[in-house]
Amino acid sequence: MPAIVANYPELVSFDETLTPYNGPALFINGDFSTKAMQKDGLLPDDVQPVIKAKFPDATIVIIEQAGHFVHTDKPVQVSQLIGSFLDAID
């Protein structure tokens, strides 16, 4: 655990040297998790530019009333989002 705490900023950040991925990508996050990370200074107020810089074709969805484990908090909504995303790229 001390190693995770000591390296947390690197664990939650993008490697600036990585080449952007130009294919389709889906980012799903719960708003409770996003707001908590923004409050702690780990995410900017607007996360879209950060993600879009490395994943230009990304679809970004923040689900209200869900936390970090958004797939367990809102399983139906997450399943529908993933299904729609996969149908669209098929």
mmCIF file with all atom_site columns, C-alpha atoms in Angstrom:
data_model
loop_
_atom_site.group_PDB
_atom_site.id
_atom_site.type_symbol
_atom_site.label_atom_id
_atom_site.label_alt_id
_atom_site.label_comp_id
_atom_site.label_asym_id
_atom_site.label_entity_id
_atom_site.label_seq_id
_atom_site.pdbx_PDB_ins_code
_atom_site.Cartn_x
_atom_site.Cartn_y
_atom_site.Cartn_z
_atom_site.occupancy
_atom_site.B_iso_or_equiv
_atom_site.pdbx_formal_charge
_atom_site.auth_seq_id
_atom_site.auth_comp_id
_atom_site.auth_asym_id
_atom_site.auth_atom_id
_atom_site.pdbx_PDB_model_num
ATOM 1  C CA . MET A 1 1  ? 0.000   0.000  0.000   1.00 0.00 ? 1  MET A CA 1
ATOM 2  C CA . PRO A 1 2  ? 2.763   2.542  0.702   1.00 0.00 ? 2  PRO A CA 1
ATOM 3  C CA . ALA A 1 3  ? 4.015   2.125  -2.881  1.00 0.00 ? 3  ALA A CA 1
ATOM 4  C CA . ILE A 1 4  ? 0.543   2.870  -4.264  1.00 0.00 ? 4  ILE A CA 1
ATOM 5  C CA . VAL A 1 5  ? 0.165   5.965  -2.091  1.00 0.00 ? 5  VAL A CA 1
ATOM 6  C CA . ALA A 1 6  ? 3.667   7.189  -2.977  1.00 0.00 ? 6  ALA A CA 1
ATOM 7  C CA . ASN A 1 7  ? 3.095   6.746  -6.721  1.00 0.00 ? 7  ASN A CA 1
ATOM 8  C CA . TYR A 1 8  ? -0.586  7.646  -6.950  1.00 0.00 ? 8  TYR A CA 1
ATOM 9  C CA . PRO A 1 9  ? -0.142  10.713 -9.206  1.00 0.00 ? 9  PRO A CA 1
ATOM 10 C CA . GLU A 1 10 ? 1.686   8.585  -11.777 1.00 0.00 ? 10 GLU A CA 1
ATOM 11 C CA . LEU A 1 11 ? -0.903  5.810  -11.535 1.00 0.00 ? 11 LEU A CA 1
ATOM 12 C CA . VAL A 1 12 ? -3.806  8.116  -12.399 1.00 0.00 ? 12 VAL A CA 1
ATOM 13 C CA . SER A 1 13 ? -2.098  10.257 -15.033 1.00 0.00 ? 13 SER A CA 1
ATOM 14 C CA . PHE A 1 14 ? -1.404  9.816  -18.724 1.00 0.00 ? 14 PHE A CA 1
ATOM 15 C CA . ASP A 1 15 ? 2.135   9.222  -19.921 1.00 0.00 ? 15 ASP A CA 1
ATOM 16 C CA . GLU A 1 16 ? 2.792   12.342 -22.001 1.00 0.00 ? 16 GLU A CA 1
ATOM 17 C CA . THR A 1 17 ? 5.199   10.433 -24.244 1.00 0.00 ? 17 THR A CA 1
ATOM 18 C CA . LEU A 1 18 ? 2.531   8.018  -25.489 1.00 0.00 ? 18 LEU A CA 1
ATOM 19 C CA . THR A 1 19 ? 1.304   8.396  -29.046 1.00 0.00 ? 19 THR A CA 1
ATOM 20 C CA . PRO A 1 20 ? -2.429  9.115  -29.229 1.00 0.00 ? 20 PRO A CA 1
ATOM 21 C CA . TYR A 1 21 ? -4.692  6.168  -30.008 1.00 0.00 ? 21 TYR A CA 1
ATOM 22 C CA . ASN A 1 22 ? -6.925  7.209  -32.896 1.00 0.00 ? 22 ASN A CA 1
ATOM 23 C CA . GLY A 1 23 ? -9.376  4.309  -32.776 1.00 0.00 ? 23 GLY A CA 1
ATOM 24 C CA . PRO A 1 24 ? -12.683 4.209  -30.944 1.00 0.00 ? 24 PRO A CA 1
ATOM 25 C CA . ALA A 1 25 ? -12.557 4.185  -27.147 1.00 0.00 ? 25 ALA A CA 1
ATOM 26 C CA . LEU A 1 26 ? -15.199 4.341  -24.443 1.00 0.00 ? 26 LEU A CA 1
ATOM 27 C CA . PHE A 1 27 ? -14.586 5.961  -21.056 1.00 0.00 ? 27 PHE A CA 1
ATOM 28 C CA . ILE A 1 28 ? -17.287 5.453  -18.421 1.00 0.00 ? 28 ILE A CA 1
ATOM 29 C CA . ASN A 1 29 ? -16.981 6.933  -14.952 1.00 0.00 ? 29 ASN A CA 1
ATOM 30 C CA . GLY A 1 30 ? -19.296 7.654  -12.058 1.00 0.00 ? 30 GLY A CA 1
ATOM 31 C CA . ASP A 1 31 ? -19.788 11.265 -11.090 1.00 0.00 ? 31 ASP A CA 1
ATOM 32 C CA . PHE A 1 32 ? -19.025 10.590 -7.411  1.00 0.00 ? 32 PHE A CA 1
ATOM 33 C CA . SER A 1 33 ? -15.583 9.285  -8.372  1.00 0.00 ? 33 SER A CA 1
ATOM 34 C CA . THR A 1 34 ? -14.951 12.113 -10.836 1.00 0.00 ? 34 THR A CA 1
ATOM 35 C CA . LYS A 1 35 ? -15.961 14.812 -8.337  1.00 0.00 ? 35 LYS A CA 1
ATOM 36 C CA . ALA A 1 36 ? -13.815 13.269 -5.591  1.00 0.00 ? 36 ALA A CA 1
ATOM 37 C CA . MET A 1 37 ? -10.755 13.140 -7.849  1.00 0.00 ? 37 MET A CA 1
ATOM 38 C CA . GLN A 1 38 ? -11.362 16.734 -8.963  1.00 0.00 ? 38 GLN A CA 1
ATOM 39 C CA . LYS A 1 39 ? -11.664 17.845 -5.335  1.00 0.00 ? 39 LYS A CA 1
ATOM 40 C CA . ASP A 1 40 ? -8.336  16.132 -4.551  1.00 0.00 ? 40 ASP A CA 1
ATOM 41 C CA . GLY A 1 41 ? -6.688  17.848 -7.525  1.00 0.00 ? 41 GLY A CA 1
ATOM 42 C CA . LEU A 1 42 ? -6.137  14.566 -9.366  1.00 0.00 ? 42 LEU A CA 1
ATOM 43 C CA . LEU A 1 43 ? -8.435  15.490 -12.265 1.00 0.00 ? 43 LEU A CA 1
ATOM 44 C CA . PRO A 1 44 ? -9.101  18.858 -13.847 1.00 0.00 ? 44 PRO A CA 1
ATOM 45 C CA . ASP A 1 45 ? -12.602 20.337 -13.705 1.00 0.00 ? 45 ASP A CA 1
ATOM 46 C CA . ASP A 1 46 ? -13.122 19.306 -17.328 1.00 0.00 ? 46 ASP A CA 1
ATOM 47 C CA . VAL A 1 47 ? -11.684 15.842 -17.980 1.00 0.00 ? 47 VAL A CA 1
ATOM 48 C CA . GLN A 1 48 ? -12.609 15.724 -21.659 1.00 0.00 ? 48 GLN A CA 1
ATOM 49 C CA . PRO A 1 49 ? -9.562  17.627 -23.000 1.00 0.00 ? 49 PRO A CA 1
ATOM 50 C CA . VAL A 1 50 ? -7.239  15.392 -20.970 1.00 0.00 ? 50 VAL A CA 1
ATOM 51 C CA . ILE A 1 51 ? -8.770  12.225 -22.416 1.00 0.00 ? 51 ILE A CA 1
ATOM 52 C CA . LYS A 1 52 ? -9.238  13.599 -25.933 1.00 0.00 ? 52 LYS A CA 1
ATOM 53 C CA . ALA A 1 53 ? -5.551  14.539 -26.101 1.00 0.00 ? 53 ALA A CA 1
ATOM 54 C CA . LYS A 1 54 ? -4.583  10.853 -26.068 1.00 0.00 ? 54 LYS A CA 1
ATOM 55 C CA . PHE A 1 55 ? -7.839  9.319  -27.363 1.00 0.00 ? 55 PHE A CA 1
ATOM 56 C CA . PRO A 1 56 ? -9.192  11.775 -29.979 1.00 0.00 ? 56 PRO A CA 1
ATOM 57 C CA . ASP A 1 57 ? -12.092 9.502  -31.003 1.00 0.00 ? 57 ASP A CA 1
ATOM 58 C CA . ALA A 1 58 ? -13.137 8.720  -27.425 1.00 0.00 ? 58 ALA A CA 1
ATOM 59 C CA . THR A 1 59 ? -16.692 8.652  -26.202 1.00 0.00 ? 59 THR A CA 1
ATOM 60 C CA . ILE A 1 60 ? -16.787 9.928  -22.615 1.00 0.00 ? 60 ILE A CA 1
ATOM 61 C CA . VAL A 1 61 ? -19.740 9.231  -20.351 1.00 0.00 ? 61 VAL A CA 1
ATOM 62 C CA . ILE A 1 62 ? -20.045 10.268 -16.717 1.00 0.00 ? 62 ILE A CA 1
ATOM 63 C CA . ILE A 1 63 ? -22.937 8.514  -15.014 1.00 0.00 ? 63 ILE A CA 1
ATOM 64 C CA . GLU A 1 64 ? -24.731 10.391 -12.264 1.00 0.00 ? 64 GLU A CA 1
ATOM 65 C CA . GLN A 1 65 ? -25.267 8.833  -8.854  1.00 0.00 ? 65 GLN A CA 1
ATOM 66 C CA . ALA A 1 66 ? -22.457 6.305  -9.406  1.00 0.00 ? 66 ALA A CA 1
ATOM 67 C CA . GLY A 1 67 ? -19.009 5.918  -7.927  1.00 0.00 ? 67 GLY A CA 1
ATOM 68 C CA . HIS A 1 68 ? -15.715 4.385  -9.032  1.00 0.00 ? 68 HIS A CA 1
ATOM 69 C CA . PHE A 1 69 ? -17.342 0.953  -9.395  1.00 0.00 ? 69 PHE A CA 1
ATOM 70 C CA . VAL A 1 70 ? -19.860 2.334  -11.864 1.00 0.00 ? 70 VAL A CA 1
ATOM 71 C CA . HIS A 1 71 ? -20.461 -1.132 -13.320 1.00 0.00 ? 71 HIS A CA 1
ATOM 72 C CA . THR A 1 72 ? -21.820 -2.333 -9.973  1.00 0.00 ? 72 THR A CA 1
ATOM 73 C CA . ASP A 1 73 ? -23.613 0.915  -9.114  1.00 0.00 ? 73 ASP A CA 1
ATOM 74 C CA . LYS A 1 74 ? -25.424 1.185  -12.465 1.00 0.00 ? 74 LYS A CA 1
ATOM 75 C CA . PRO A 1 75 ? -25.057 -2.208 -14.208 1.00 0.00 ? 75 PRO A CA 1
ATOM 76 C CA . VAL A 1 76 ? -27.960 -1.825 -16.642 1.00 0.00 ? 76 VAL A CA 1
ATOM 77 C CA . GLN A 1 77 ? -26.888 1.629  -17.785 1.00 0.00 ? 77 GLN A CA 1
ATOM 78 C CA . VAL A 1 78 ? -23.251 0.550  -18.183 1.00 0.00 ? 78 VAL A CA 1
ATOM 79 C CA . SER A 1 79 ? -24.257 -2.580 -20.113 1.00 0.00 ? 79 SER A CA 1
ATOM 80 C CA . GLN A 1 80 ? -26.418 -0.531 -22.450 1.00 0.00 ? 80 GLN A CA 1
ATOM 81 C CA . LEU A 1 81 ? -23.617 1.977  -23.041 1.00 0.00 ? 81 LEU A CA 1
ATOM 82 C CA . ILE A 1 82 ? -21.099 -0.753 -23.809 1.00 0.00 ? 82 ILE A CA 1
ATOM 83 C CA . GLY A 1 83 ? -23.547 -2.575 -26.087 1.00 0.00 ? 83 GLY A CA 1
ATOM 84 C CA . SER A 1 84 ? -24.359 0.597  -28.014 1.00 0.00 ? 84 SER A CA 1
ATOM 85 C CA . PHE A 1 85 ? -20.681 1.466  -28.304 1.00 0.00 ? 85 PHE A CA 1
ATOM 86 C CA . LEU A 1 86 ? -19.769 -1.985 -29.626 1.00 0.00 ? 86 LEU A CA 1
ATOM 87 C CA . ASP A 1 87 ? -22.702 -1.959 -32.071 1.00 0.00 ? 87 ASP A CA 1
ATOM 88 C CA . ALA A 1 88 ? -21.562 1.406  -33.409 1.00 0.00 ? 88 ALA A CA 1
ATOM 89 C CA . ILE A 1 89 ? -17.989 0.273  -34.083 1.00 0.00 ? 89 ILE A CA 1
ATOM 90 C CA . ASP A 1 90 ? -18.892 -3.131 -35.499 1.00 0.00 ? 90 ASP A CA 1
#
